[in-house]
Amino acid sequence: MSLIRRATEPIQAPEVHLVETNDKPLGFELVNKYRVNKVGEAGTLVELAEQIQQSGQFIRANATNKLQVIADQMKYLQQQALNVLEDAKRDTELSSAACNLKKKPGEIYYLYLRSSGQKYFSMLSPQEWGDSMPHEFLGAYRLEYDMSWTPYEEIAHKEEDLSAIDKLLATLNSNSSVRAITSESAK
């Protein structure tokens, strides 16, 4: 944030320097010095100075905008990192829950809490238990193939994301196949 504050602080206008003139570069007169080096009105120099000052303001505003985009990206990445750490903590806790069956990726498991404080997984949902549910229901999770856990409420969203990724990969693969066929036929 200090970069952004510094970029928005007023900057002193740069000094105006005019291009040096040389009547005869390399000993040859290339242009008419009276037409090229006209002394303009006083207002022309003021306009030139204003233009230089204005360009400095545009450059400062452009730099500030770019820094703001970077700051927003940093906030987003920081939030993403926190989400990853929270998911890892949840996955660790779920992986250490008691379970008397072999867990298979792609299956949904139901987490319960015994009165003793022990958390355990079951394949029976609260609906399957009916009124005789023996313990407090904590949530349902699907075990993923990377051994992470997806809360039941997020499964549909995750499926949509995976479907979109599959479509993108299929498009990329078909485009690369078309390119390969095109480049082979061009030979």
PDB file of C-alpha atoms in Angstrom, residues 33 39 43 47 69 79 99 102 115 145 147:
ATOM      1  CA  LYS A  33      18.217  28.233 -39.533  1.00  0.00           C
ATOM      2  CA  VAL A  39      11.402  32.388 -31.762  1.00  0.00           C
ATOM      3  CA  GLY A  43       2.606  31.385 -24.828  1.00  0.00           C
ATOM      4  CA  GLU A  47       1.871  25.476 -23.462  1.00  0.00           C
ATOM      5  CA  VAL A  69      -4.518  -3.891  -9.929  1.00  0.00           C
ATOM      6  CA  GLN A  79      -7.482 -15.020   0.352  1.00  0.00           C
ATOM      7  CA  CYS A  99     -13.749 -45.313  10.286  1.00  0.00           C
ATOM      8  CA  LYS A 102     -12.163 -48.922   3.618  1.00  0.00           C
ATOM      9  CA  SER A 115     -21.183 -38.442  23.139  1.00  0.00           C
ATOM     10  CA  TYR A 145      -9.364 -39.025  -5.852  1.00  0.00           C
ATOM     11  CA  MET A 147      -7.742 -37.871  -0.992  1.00  0.00           C
TER      12      MET A 147
END
